[in-house]
PDB file of C-alpha atoms in Angstrom:
ATOM      1  CA  UNK A 119       3.284 -10.176  -3.821  1.00  0.00           C
ATOM      2  CA  UNK A 120       0.101 -11.982  -2.395  1.00  0.00           C
ATOM      3  CA  UNK A 121      -2.488 -10.918  -0.688  1.00  0.00           C
ATOM      4  CA  UNK A 122      -0.973 -13.477   2.122  1.00  0.00           C
ATOM      5  CA  UNK A 123       2.472 -12.148   1.547  1.00  0.00           C
ATOM      6  CA  UNK A 124       0.945  -8.381   1.942  1.00  0.00           C
ATOM      7  CA  UNK A 125      -1.198  -8.729   5.009  1.00  0.00           C
ATOM      8  CA  UNK A 126       1.789 -10.544   6.560  1.00  0.00           C
ATOM      9  CA  UNK A 127       4.898  -7.863   5.697  1.00  0.00           C
ATOM     10  CA  UNK A 128       2.203  -5.201   7.010  1.00  0.00           C
ATOM     11  CA  UNK A 129       1.739  -6.896  10.106  1.00  0.00           C
ATOM     12  CA  UNK A 130       5.903  -7.559  10.435  1.00  0.00           C
ATOM     13  CA  UNK A 131       6.577  -4.162   9.255  1.00  0.00           C
ATOM     14  CA  UNK A 132       4.113  -3.164  12.171  1.00  0.00           C
ATOM     15  CA  UNK A 133       5.446  -5.461  14.645  1.00  0.00           C
ATOM     16  CA  UNK A 134       2.737  -6.742  15.452  1.00  0.00           C
ATOM     17  CA  UNK A 135       1.816 -10.257  16.685  1.00  0.00           C
ATOM     18  CA  UNK A 136      -1.196 -12.350  15.191  1.00  0.00           C
ATOM     19  CA  UNK A 137      -2.771 -12.282  17.507  1.00  0.00           C
ATOM     20  CA  UNK A 138      -3.322  -8.895  18.087  1.00  0.00           C
ATOM     21  CA  UNK A 139      -4.135  -8.718  14.442  1.00  0.00           C
ATOM     22  CA  UNK A 140      -6.793 -10.774  15.221  1.00  0.00           C
ATOM     23  CA  UNK A 141      -8.507  -9.100  17.804  1.00  0.00           C
ATOM     24  CA  UNK A 142      -8.640  -5.905  15.307  1.00  0.00           C
ATOM     25  CA  UNK A 143     -10.447  -8.607  13.322  1.00  0.00           C
ATOM     26  CA  UNK A 144     -12.501  -9.460  16.091  1.00  0.00           C
ATOM     27  CA  UNK A 145     -11.023 -13.205  15.160  1.00  0.00           C
ATOM     28  CA  UNK A 146      -9.076 -16.246  16.537  1.00  0.00           C
ATOM     29  CA  UNK A 147      -5.228 -15.772  15.874  1.00  0.00           C
ATOM     30  CA  UNK A 148      -5.692 -19.525  14.455  1.00  0.00           C
ATOM     31  CA  UNK A 149      -8.018 -17.898  11.482  1.00  0.00           C
ATOM     32  CA  UNK A 150      -5.819 -14.925  11.142  1.00  0.00           C
ATOM     33  CA  UNK A 151      -2.814 -17.705  10.838  1.00  0.00           C
ATOM     34  CA  UNK A 152      -5.329 -19.329   7.987  1.00  0.00           C
ATOM     35  CA  UNK A 153      -5.392 -15.740   5.475  1.00  0.00           C
ATOM     36  CA  UNK A 154      -1.728 -15.385   5.852  1.00  0.00           C
ATOM     37  CA  UNK A 155      -1.064 -19.011   5.184  1.00  0.00           C
ATOM     38  CA  UNK A 156      -3.804 -19.377   1.962  1.00  0.00           C
ATOM     39  CA  UNK A 157      -6.194 -21.662   4.012  1.00  0.00           C
ATOM     40  CA  UNK A 158      -8.868 -19.413   4.808  1.00  0.00           C
ATOM     41  CA  UNK A 159      -9.524 -16.539   2.157  1.00  0.00           C
ATOM     42  CA  UNK A 160      -9.892 -13.039   3.695  1.00  0.00           C
ATOM     43  CA  UNK A 161     -13.022 -11.678   3.308  1.00  0.00           C
ATOM     44  CA  UNK A 162     -13.685  -7.890   1.762  1.00  0.00           C
ATOM     45  CA  UNK A 163     -14.705  -6.843   5.391  1.00  0.00           C
ATOM     46  CA  UNK A 164     -11.667  -7.713   7.053  1.00  0.00           C
ATOM     47  CA  UNK A 165      -9.929  -6.278   3.604  1.00  0.00           C
ATOM     48  CA  UNK A 166     -11.560  -3.071   4.984  1.00  0.00           C
ATOM     49  CA  UNK A 167     -10.657  -2.890   8.049  1.00  0.00           C
ATOM     50  CA  UNK A 168      -7.257  -4.107   7.455  1.00  0.00           C
ATOM     51  CA  UNK A 169      -6.485  -1.578   5.068  1.00  0.00           C
ATOM     52  CA  UNK A 170      -8.053   1.533   7.586  1.00  0.00           C
ATOM     53  CA  UNK A 171      -5.632  -0.048   9.876  1.00  0.00           C
ATOM     54  CA  UNK A 172      -2.714  -0.113   7.996  1.00  0.00           C
ATOM     55  CA  UNK A 173      -3.667   3.043   5.642  1.00  0.00           C
ATOM     56  CA  UNK A 174      -3.174   1.391   2.809  1.00  0.00           C
ATOM     57  CA  UNK A 175      -5.296   0.397  -0.488  1.00  0.00           C
ATOM     58  CA  UNK A 176      -7.702  -2.237  -0.795  1.00  0.00           C
ATOM     59  CA  UNK A 177      -6.007  -2.684  -4.239  1.00  0.00           C
ATOM     60  CA  UNK A 178      -2.761  -2.475  -2.455  1.00  0.00           C
ATOM     61  CA  UNK A 179      -3.569  -4.992   0.364  1.00  0.00           C
ATOM     62  CA  UNK A 180      -4.958  -7.066  -2.600  1.00  0.00           C
ATOM     63  CA  UNK A 181      -1.571  -7.296  -4.754  1.00  0.00           C
ATOM     64  CA  UNK A 182      -3.241  -5.025  -6.863  1.00  0.00           C
ATOM     65  CA  UNK A 183      -0.701  -2.626  -7.432  1.00  0.00           C
ATOM     66  CA  UNK A 184       2.459  -1.567  -5.588  1.00  0.00           C
ATOM     67  CA  UNK A 185       1.790   1.842  -4.949  1.00  0.00           C
ATOM     68  CA  UNK A 186       0.224   1.340  -1.125  1.00  0.00           C
ATOM     69  CA  UNK A 187      -1.524   4.904  -1.050  1.00  0.00           C
ATOM     70  CA  UNK A 188      -5.182   5.862  -0.853  1.00  0.00           C
ATOM     71  CA  UNK A 189      -7.082   7.602  -3.455  1.00  0.00           C
ATOM     72  CA  UNK A 190      -7.248  10.135  -0.808  1.00  0.00           C
ATOM     73  CA  UNK A 191      -4.090  10.829  -0.475  1.00  0.00           C
ATOM     74  CA  UNK A 192      -4.195  12.197  -3.902  1.00  0.00           C
ATOM     75  CA  UNK A 193      -5.831  15.366  -2.736  1.00  0.00           C
ATOM     76  CA  UNK A 194      -3.478  16.030  -0.623  1.00  0.00           C
ATOM     77  CA  UNK A 195      -0.756  18.526  -0.498  1.00  0.00           C
ATOM     78  CA  UNK A 196       2.905  17.459  -2.163  1.00  0.00           C
ATOM     79  CA  UNK A 197       4.531  20.221  -3.006  1.00  0.00           C
ATOM     80  CA  UNK A 198       4.134  24.240  -2.844  1.00  0.00           C
ATOM     81  CA  UNK A 199      -0.064  23.983  -2.912  1.00  0.00           C
ATOM     82  CA  UNK A 200      -0.070  21.026  -5.655  1.00  0.00           C
ATOM     83  CA  UNK A 201      -1.112  17.321  -5.076  1.00  0.00           C
ATOM     84  CA  UNK A 202      -0.110  14.151  -5.707  1.00  0.00           C
ATOM     85  CA  UNK A 203      -2.917  14.534  -8.502  1.00  0.00           C
ATOM     86  CA  UNK A 204      -1.748  17.504  -9.887  1.00  0.00           C
ATOM     87  CA  UNK A 205       1.717  15.826 -10.581  1.00  0.00           C
ATOM     88  CA  UNK A 206       0.461  12.736 -11.908  1.00  0.00           C
ATOM     89  CA  UNK A 207      -2.008  15.040 -14.342  1.00  0.00           C
ATOM     90  CA  UNK A 208       0.815  16.692 -15.202  1.00  0.00           C
ATOM     91  CA  UNK A 209       3.005  13.860 -15.900  1.00  0.00           C
ATOM     92  CA  UNK A 210       0.145  11.647 -17.860  1.00  0.00           C
ATOM     93  CA  UNK A 211      -0.145  14.914 -20.149  1.00  0.00           C
ATOM     94  CA  UNK A 212       3.521  14.422 -21.381  1.00  0.00           C
ATOM     95  CA  UNK A 213       4.304  13.045 -24.769  1.00  0.00           C
ATOM     96  CA  UNK A 214       6.494   9.644 -23.933  1.00  0.00           C
ATOM     97  CA  UNK A 215       9.732  10.959 -24.693  1.00  0.00           C
ATOM     98  CA  UNK A 216       8.882  13.935 -21.931  1.00  0.00           C
ATOM     99  CA  UNK A 217       7.777  11.127 -19.433  1.00  0.00           C
ATOM    100  CA  UNK A 218      10.968   9.288 -19.550  1.00  0.00           C
ATOM    101  CA  UNK A 219      13.181  12.695 -19.560  1.00  0.00           C
ATOM    102  CA  UNK A 220      10.652  13.223 -16.631  1.00  0.00           C
ATOM    103  CA  UNK A 221      11.153  10.041 -15.096  1.00  0.00           C
ATOM    104  CA  UNK A 222      15.129  10.229 -15.629  1.00  0.00           C
ATOM    105  CA  UNK A 223      15.436  13.481 -13.933  1.00  0.00           C
ATOM    106  CA  UNK A 224      13.494  12.240 -10.705  1.00  0.00           C
ATOM    107  CA  UNK A 225      15.744   8.966 -10.622  1.00  0.00           C
ATOM    108  CA  UNK A 226      19.067  10.777 -10.519  1.00  0.00           C
ATOM    109  CA  UNK A 227      17.918  13.630  -7.916  1.00  0.00           C
ATOM    110  CA  UNK A 228      16.733  10.181  -5.413  1.00  0.00           C
ATOM    111  CA  UNK A 229      20.137   8.849  -6.653  1.00  0.00           C
ATOM    112  CA  UNK A 230      22.149  12.050  -5.454  1.00  0.00           C
ATOM    113  CA  UNK A 231      21.008  12.236  -2.039  1.00  0.00           C
TER     114      UNK A 231
END
């Protein structure tokens, strides 16, 4: 997904008008529209404001990852006193077969719901 697609999707998912987001960025609706169409390049300061507003990472906003979570969310409680960082660290420490087994089990549980 491109930056333009991502910021439009986030805006629409939050039921916001372009004018509303433009006001958050302190710019005109026309300039913001240019960000969504690719006519104008999104400045770094606006990337940071939008990432904070939507509570996503700048990497997600820029299309470098499909994981919207911010790095600071890795240290929040995940399950029974463990963080997401603990979960990921333990997952990475498994060999490839172990990772596949863990992934398959998670998908099994997800689909079982």
